Tab-separated table of C-alpha atoms in Angstrom:
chain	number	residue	atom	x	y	z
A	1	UNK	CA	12.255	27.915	9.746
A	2	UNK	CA	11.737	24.605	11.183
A	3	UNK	CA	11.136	21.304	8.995
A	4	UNK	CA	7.588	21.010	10.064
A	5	UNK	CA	6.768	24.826	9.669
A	6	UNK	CA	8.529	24.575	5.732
A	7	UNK	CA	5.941	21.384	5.116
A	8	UNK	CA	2.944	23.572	6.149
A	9	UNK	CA	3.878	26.260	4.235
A	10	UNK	CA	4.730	23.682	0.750
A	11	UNK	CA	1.438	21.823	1.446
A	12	UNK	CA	-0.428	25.281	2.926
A	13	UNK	CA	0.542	26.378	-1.271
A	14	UNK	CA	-1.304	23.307	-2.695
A	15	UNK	CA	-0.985	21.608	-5.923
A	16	UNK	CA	0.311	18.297	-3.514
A	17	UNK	CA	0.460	15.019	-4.657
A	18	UNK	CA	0.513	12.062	-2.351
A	19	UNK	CA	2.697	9.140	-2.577
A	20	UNK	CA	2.397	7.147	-0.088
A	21	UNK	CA	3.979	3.534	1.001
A	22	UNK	CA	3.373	0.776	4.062
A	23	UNK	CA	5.084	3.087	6.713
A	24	UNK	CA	1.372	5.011	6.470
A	25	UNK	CA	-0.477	1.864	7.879
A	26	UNK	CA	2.047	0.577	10.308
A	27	UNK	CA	-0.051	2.837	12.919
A	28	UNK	CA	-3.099	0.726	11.686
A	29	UNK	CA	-1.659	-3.017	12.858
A	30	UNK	CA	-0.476	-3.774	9.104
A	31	UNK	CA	3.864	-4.479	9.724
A	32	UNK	CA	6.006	-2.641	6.547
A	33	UNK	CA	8.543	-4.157	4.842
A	34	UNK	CA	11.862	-2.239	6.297
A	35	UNK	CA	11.055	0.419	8.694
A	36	UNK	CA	10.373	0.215	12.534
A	37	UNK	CA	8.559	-3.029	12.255
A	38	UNK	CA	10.510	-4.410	10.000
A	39	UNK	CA	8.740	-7.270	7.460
A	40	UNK	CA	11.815	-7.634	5.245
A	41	UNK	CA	12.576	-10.115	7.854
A	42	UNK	CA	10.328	-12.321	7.147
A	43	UNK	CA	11.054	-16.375	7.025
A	44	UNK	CA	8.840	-16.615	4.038
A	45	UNK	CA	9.754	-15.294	0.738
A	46	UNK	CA	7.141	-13.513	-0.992
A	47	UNK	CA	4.423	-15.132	-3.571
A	48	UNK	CA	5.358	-14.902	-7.533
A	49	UNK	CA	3.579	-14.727	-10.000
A	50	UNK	CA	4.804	-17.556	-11.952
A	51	UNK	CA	4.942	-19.703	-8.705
A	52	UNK	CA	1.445	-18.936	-8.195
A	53	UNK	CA	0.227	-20.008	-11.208
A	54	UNK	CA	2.242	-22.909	-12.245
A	55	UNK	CA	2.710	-24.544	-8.941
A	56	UNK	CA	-0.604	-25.534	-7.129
A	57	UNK	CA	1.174	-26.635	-4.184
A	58	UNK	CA	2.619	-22.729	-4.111
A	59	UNK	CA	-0.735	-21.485	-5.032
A	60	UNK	CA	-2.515	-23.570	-2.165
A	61	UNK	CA	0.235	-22.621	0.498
A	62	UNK	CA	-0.260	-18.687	-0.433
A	63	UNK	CA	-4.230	-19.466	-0.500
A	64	UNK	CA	-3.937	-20.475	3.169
A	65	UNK	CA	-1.742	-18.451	4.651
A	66	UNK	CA	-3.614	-15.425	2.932
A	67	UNK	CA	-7.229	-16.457	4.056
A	68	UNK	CA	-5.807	-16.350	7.948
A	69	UNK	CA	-4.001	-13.142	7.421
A	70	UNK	CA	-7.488	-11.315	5.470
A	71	UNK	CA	-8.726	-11.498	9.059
A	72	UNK	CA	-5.602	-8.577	10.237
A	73	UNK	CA	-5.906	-6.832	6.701
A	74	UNK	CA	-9.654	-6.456	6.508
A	75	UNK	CA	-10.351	-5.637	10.334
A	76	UNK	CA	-7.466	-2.946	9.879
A	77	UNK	CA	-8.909	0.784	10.159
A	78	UNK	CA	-7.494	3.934	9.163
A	79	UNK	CA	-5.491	6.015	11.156
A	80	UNK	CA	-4.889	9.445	12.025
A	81	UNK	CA	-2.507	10.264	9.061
A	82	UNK	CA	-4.624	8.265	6.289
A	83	UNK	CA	-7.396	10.619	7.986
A	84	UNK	CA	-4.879	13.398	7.257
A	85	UNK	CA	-4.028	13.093	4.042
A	86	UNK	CA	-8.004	12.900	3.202
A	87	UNK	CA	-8.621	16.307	5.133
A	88	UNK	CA	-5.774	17.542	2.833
A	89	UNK	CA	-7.182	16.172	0.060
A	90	UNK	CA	-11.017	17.838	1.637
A	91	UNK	CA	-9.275	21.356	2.043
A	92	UNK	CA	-7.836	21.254	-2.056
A	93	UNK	CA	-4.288	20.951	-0.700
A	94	UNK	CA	-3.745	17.532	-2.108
A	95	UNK	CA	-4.810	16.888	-5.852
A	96	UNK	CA	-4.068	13.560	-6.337
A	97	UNK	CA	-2.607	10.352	-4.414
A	98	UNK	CA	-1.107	7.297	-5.731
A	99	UNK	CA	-0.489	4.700	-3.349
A	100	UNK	CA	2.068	1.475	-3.241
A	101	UNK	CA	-0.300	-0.033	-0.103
A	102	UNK	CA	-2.944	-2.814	-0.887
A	103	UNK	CA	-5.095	-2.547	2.230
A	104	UNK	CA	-7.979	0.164	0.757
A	105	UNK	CA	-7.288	2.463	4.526
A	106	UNK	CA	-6.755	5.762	2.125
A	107	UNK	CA	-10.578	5.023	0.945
A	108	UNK	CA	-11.687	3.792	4.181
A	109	UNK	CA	-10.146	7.040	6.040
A	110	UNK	CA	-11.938	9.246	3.476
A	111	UNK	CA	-10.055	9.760	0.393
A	112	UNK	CA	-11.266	9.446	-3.168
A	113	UNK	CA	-9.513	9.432	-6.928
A	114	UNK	CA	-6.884	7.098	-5.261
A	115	UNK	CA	-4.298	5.350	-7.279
A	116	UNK	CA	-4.023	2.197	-6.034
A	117	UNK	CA	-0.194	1.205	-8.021
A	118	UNK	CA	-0.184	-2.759	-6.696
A	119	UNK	CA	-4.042	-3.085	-6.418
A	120	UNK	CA	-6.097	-4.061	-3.437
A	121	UNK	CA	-6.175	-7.110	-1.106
A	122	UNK	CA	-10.403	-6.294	-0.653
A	123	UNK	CA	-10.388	-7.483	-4.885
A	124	UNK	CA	-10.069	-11.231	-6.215
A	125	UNK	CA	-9.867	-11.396	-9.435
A	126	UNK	CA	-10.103	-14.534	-11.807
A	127	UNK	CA	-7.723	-15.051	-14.241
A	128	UNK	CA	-9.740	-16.747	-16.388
A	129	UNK	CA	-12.914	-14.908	-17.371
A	130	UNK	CA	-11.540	-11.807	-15.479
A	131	UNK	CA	-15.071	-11.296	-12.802
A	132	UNK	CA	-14.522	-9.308	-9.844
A	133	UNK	CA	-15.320	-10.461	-6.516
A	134	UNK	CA	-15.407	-9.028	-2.946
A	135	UNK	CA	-12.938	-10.550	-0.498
A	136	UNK	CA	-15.627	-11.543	2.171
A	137	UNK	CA	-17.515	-13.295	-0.602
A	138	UNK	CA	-14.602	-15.274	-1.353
A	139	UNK	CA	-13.300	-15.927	2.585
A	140	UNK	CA	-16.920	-17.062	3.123
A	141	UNK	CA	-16.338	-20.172	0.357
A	142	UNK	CA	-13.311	-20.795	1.694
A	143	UNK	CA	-14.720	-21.395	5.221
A	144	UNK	CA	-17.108	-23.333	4.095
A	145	UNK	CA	-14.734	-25.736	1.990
A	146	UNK	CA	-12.056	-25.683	5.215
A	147	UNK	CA	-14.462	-26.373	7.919
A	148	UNK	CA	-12.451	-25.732	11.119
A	149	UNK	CA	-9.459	-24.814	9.403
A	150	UNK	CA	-7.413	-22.907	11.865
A	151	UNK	CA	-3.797	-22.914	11.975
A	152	UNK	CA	-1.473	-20.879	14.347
A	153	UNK	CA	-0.069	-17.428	13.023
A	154	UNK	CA	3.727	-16.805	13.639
A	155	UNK	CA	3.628	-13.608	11.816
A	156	UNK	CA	1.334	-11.314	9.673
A	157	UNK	CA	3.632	-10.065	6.448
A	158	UNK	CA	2.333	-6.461	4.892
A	159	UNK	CA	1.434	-7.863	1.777
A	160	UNK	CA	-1.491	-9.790	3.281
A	161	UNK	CA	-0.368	-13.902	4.213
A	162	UNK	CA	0.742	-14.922	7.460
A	163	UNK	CA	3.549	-17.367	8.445
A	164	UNK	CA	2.015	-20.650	9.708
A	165	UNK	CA	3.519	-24.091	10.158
A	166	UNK	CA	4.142	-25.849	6.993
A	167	UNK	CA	1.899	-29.212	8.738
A	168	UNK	CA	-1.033	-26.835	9.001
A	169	UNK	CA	-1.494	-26.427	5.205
A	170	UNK	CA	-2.145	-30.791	4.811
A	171	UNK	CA	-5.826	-30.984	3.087
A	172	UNK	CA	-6.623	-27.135	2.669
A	173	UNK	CA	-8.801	-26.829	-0.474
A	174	UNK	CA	-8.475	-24.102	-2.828
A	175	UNK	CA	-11.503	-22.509	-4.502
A	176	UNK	CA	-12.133	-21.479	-8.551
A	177	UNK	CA	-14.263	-19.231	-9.927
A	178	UNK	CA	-17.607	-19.402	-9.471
A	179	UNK	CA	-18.289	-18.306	-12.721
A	180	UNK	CA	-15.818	-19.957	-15.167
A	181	UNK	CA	-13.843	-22.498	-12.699
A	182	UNK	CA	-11.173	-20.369	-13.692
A	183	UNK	CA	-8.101	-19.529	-11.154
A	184	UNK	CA	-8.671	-16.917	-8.724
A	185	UNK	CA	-5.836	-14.328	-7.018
A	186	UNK	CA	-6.065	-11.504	-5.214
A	187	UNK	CA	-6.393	-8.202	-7.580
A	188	UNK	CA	-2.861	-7.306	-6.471
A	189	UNK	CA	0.519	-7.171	-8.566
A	190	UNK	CA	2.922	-9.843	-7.316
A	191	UNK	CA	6.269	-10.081	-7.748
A	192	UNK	CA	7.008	-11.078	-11.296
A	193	UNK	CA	4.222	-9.038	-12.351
A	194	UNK	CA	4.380	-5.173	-13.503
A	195	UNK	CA	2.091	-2.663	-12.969
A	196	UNK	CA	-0.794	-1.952	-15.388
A	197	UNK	CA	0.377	0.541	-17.699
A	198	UNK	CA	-2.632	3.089	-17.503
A	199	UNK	CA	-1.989	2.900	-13.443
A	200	UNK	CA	1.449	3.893	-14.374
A	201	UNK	CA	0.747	6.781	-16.605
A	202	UNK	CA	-1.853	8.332	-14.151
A	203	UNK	CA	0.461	8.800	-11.749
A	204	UNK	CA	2.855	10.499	-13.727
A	205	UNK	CA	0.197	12.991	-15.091
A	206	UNK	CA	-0.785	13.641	-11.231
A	207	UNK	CA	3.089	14.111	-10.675
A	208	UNK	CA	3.812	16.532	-13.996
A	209	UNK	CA	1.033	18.771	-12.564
A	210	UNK	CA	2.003	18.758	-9.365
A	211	UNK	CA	3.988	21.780	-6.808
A	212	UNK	CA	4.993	19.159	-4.093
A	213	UNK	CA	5.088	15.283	-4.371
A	214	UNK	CA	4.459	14.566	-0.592
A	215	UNK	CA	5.760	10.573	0.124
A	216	UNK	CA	4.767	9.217	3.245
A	217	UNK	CA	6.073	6.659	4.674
A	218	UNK	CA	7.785	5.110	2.080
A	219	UNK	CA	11.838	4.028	1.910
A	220	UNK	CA	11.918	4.054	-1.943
A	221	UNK	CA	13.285	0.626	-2.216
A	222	UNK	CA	11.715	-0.278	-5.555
A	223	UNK	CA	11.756	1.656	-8.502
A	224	UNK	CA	7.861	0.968	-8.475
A	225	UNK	CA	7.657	4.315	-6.638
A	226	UNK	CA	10.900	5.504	-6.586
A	227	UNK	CA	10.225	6.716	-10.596
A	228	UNK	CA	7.811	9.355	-9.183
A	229	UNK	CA	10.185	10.841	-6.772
A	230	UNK	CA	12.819	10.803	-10.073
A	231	UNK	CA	10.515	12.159	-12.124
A	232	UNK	CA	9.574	14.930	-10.306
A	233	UNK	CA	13.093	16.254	-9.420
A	234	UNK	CA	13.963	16.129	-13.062
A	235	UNK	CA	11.244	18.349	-13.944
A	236	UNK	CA	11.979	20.657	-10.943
A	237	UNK	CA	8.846	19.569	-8.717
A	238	UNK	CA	9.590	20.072	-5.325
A	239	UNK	CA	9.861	16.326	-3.469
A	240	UNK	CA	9.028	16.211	0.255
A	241	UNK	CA	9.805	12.465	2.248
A	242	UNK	CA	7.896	12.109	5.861
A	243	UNK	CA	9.227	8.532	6.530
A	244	UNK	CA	10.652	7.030	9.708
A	245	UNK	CA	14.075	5.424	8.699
A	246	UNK	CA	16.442	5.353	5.911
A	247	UNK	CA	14.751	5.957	2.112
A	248	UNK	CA	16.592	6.111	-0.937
A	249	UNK	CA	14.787	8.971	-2.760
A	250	UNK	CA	17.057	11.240	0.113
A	251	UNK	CA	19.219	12.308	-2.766
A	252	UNK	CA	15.590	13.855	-4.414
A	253	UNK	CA	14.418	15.578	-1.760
A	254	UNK	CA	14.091	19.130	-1.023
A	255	UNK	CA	13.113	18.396	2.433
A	256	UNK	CA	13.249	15.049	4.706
A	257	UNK	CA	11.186	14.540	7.913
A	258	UNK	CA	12.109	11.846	10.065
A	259	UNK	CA	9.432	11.148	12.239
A	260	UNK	CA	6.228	8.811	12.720
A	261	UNK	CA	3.076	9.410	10.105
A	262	UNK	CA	0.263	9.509	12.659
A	263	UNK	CA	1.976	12.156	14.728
A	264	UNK	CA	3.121	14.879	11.937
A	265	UNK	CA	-0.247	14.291	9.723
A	266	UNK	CA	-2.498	15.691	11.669
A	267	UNK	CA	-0.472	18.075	13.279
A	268	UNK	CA	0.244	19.112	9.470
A	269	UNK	CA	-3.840	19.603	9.227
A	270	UNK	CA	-3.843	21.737	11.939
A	271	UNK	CA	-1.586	23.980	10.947
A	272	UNK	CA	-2.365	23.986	7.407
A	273	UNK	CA	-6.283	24.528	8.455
A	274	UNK	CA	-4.545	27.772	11.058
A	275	UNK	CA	-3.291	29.844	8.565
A	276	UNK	CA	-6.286	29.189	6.183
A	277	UNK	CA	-8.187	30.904	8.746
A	278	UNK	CA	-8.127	35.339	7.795
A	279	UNK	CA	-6.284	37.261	10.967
């Protein structure tokens, strides 16, 4: 039996659960960290929490660089395997997904009930009174308090800035709430920050009632969603990786696909949607 006819017949069974990481969106113009286009290279260390909010020089340099790189995340559209995975999800093969990605393309391509484990990019949040605002609302005041502001992007990163030169940032303003004046971030988890606890524990109920734990396109790196993958092959869940590159939850898995997202997704759907169909 070949590797992709043993995933159609895991997923074919149901009772999958979906984790899936940045490798899923590289197909979709957003760079991952460390697979085939390679982010962790980056010349720009990521935003902290701590530097966020207790440096506003830090806070104004992220503000800047992430208001030029909105314009890759938010024009980004789903591709063929977020598509799959909502099909999947459409035919009651896949129960549940939890996500480590911040860009919203699992909704966008058609999925519901998604787990979103670092938040989403779409979401500012103030830290202050705690409102909710849409990203477009937000971009649109900072426009209007940077008049012309335009600097030139080096490089878009996967968690939503860009790299610009450093001269580009003099006079950018930074805007507060409109509500309380309070500080505003994106609704994501920086480094620094942990994940909401309830976030946490609904992906580990997913996971115990799961047959398969499906990750796509994820290398494991950080424990964020490497716990899943443990989790399930201590409690004898079978653990399937489709990931281009080296992952460390290799050691977990029952079965490994090396190969790229967009490609084996919906050829998965196909298949999975064949044998559905009564002989």
């Amino acid at each position: 039996m070949t590797r992709i006819e043993q995933l159609t017949e895991w997923v074919g069974d149901g009772g999958v659960v979906v984790l899936s990481g940045a490798g899923l969106s590289t197909e979709s113009g957003i760079p991952d960290y460390r697979g085939p286009t390679g982010a962790a290279r980056r010349s720009t260390a990521p935003m902290t929490y701590q530097a966020f909010t207790r440096d506003p020089a830090a806070r104004r340099r992220y503000w800047a660089r992430s208001h030029l790189g909105w314009r890759t995340i938010g024009e980004a559209r789903p591709n063929g395997g977020h598509r799959a995975v909502a099909r999947l999800q459409a035919l009651a093969r896949v129960d549940g997904i939890i996500t480590q990605n911040v860009d919203g393309l699992h909704q966008a391509g058609g999925a519901h009930g998604v787990v979103e484990l670092h938040g989403n990019l779409a979401r500012i949040v103030c830290l202050g009174c705690g409102a909710l605002t849409a990203r477009a609302e937000h971009s649109a005041r900072l426009d209007a308090a940077n008049p012309g502001f335009a600097a030139a992007v080096t490089r878009v990163n996967p968690d939503g800035d860009v790299d610009i030169d450093e001269a580009a940032l003099d006079g950018f303003a930074v805007v507060d709430c409109a509500s309380c004046g309070g500080m505003l971030k994106p609704d994501v988890v920086y480094f620094g920050e942990t994940v909401p606890a309830a976030r946490v524990s609904r992906g580990f109920d997913l996971v115990a009632g799961a047959r398969t734990l499906l990750v796509l396109g994820s290398s494991l790196t950080v424990m964020s969603g490497r716990r899943f993958v443990v989790r399930a092959a201590r409690d004898g869940i079978r653990v399937v990786i489709v990931n281009q590159g080296v992952t460390r939850g290799a050691q977990y898995a029952d079965l490994t696909v090396d190969a790229a997202l967009g490609e084996v997704l919906p050829e998965l759907v196909g298949r999975v949607e064949s044998a559905a169909i009564p002989s």
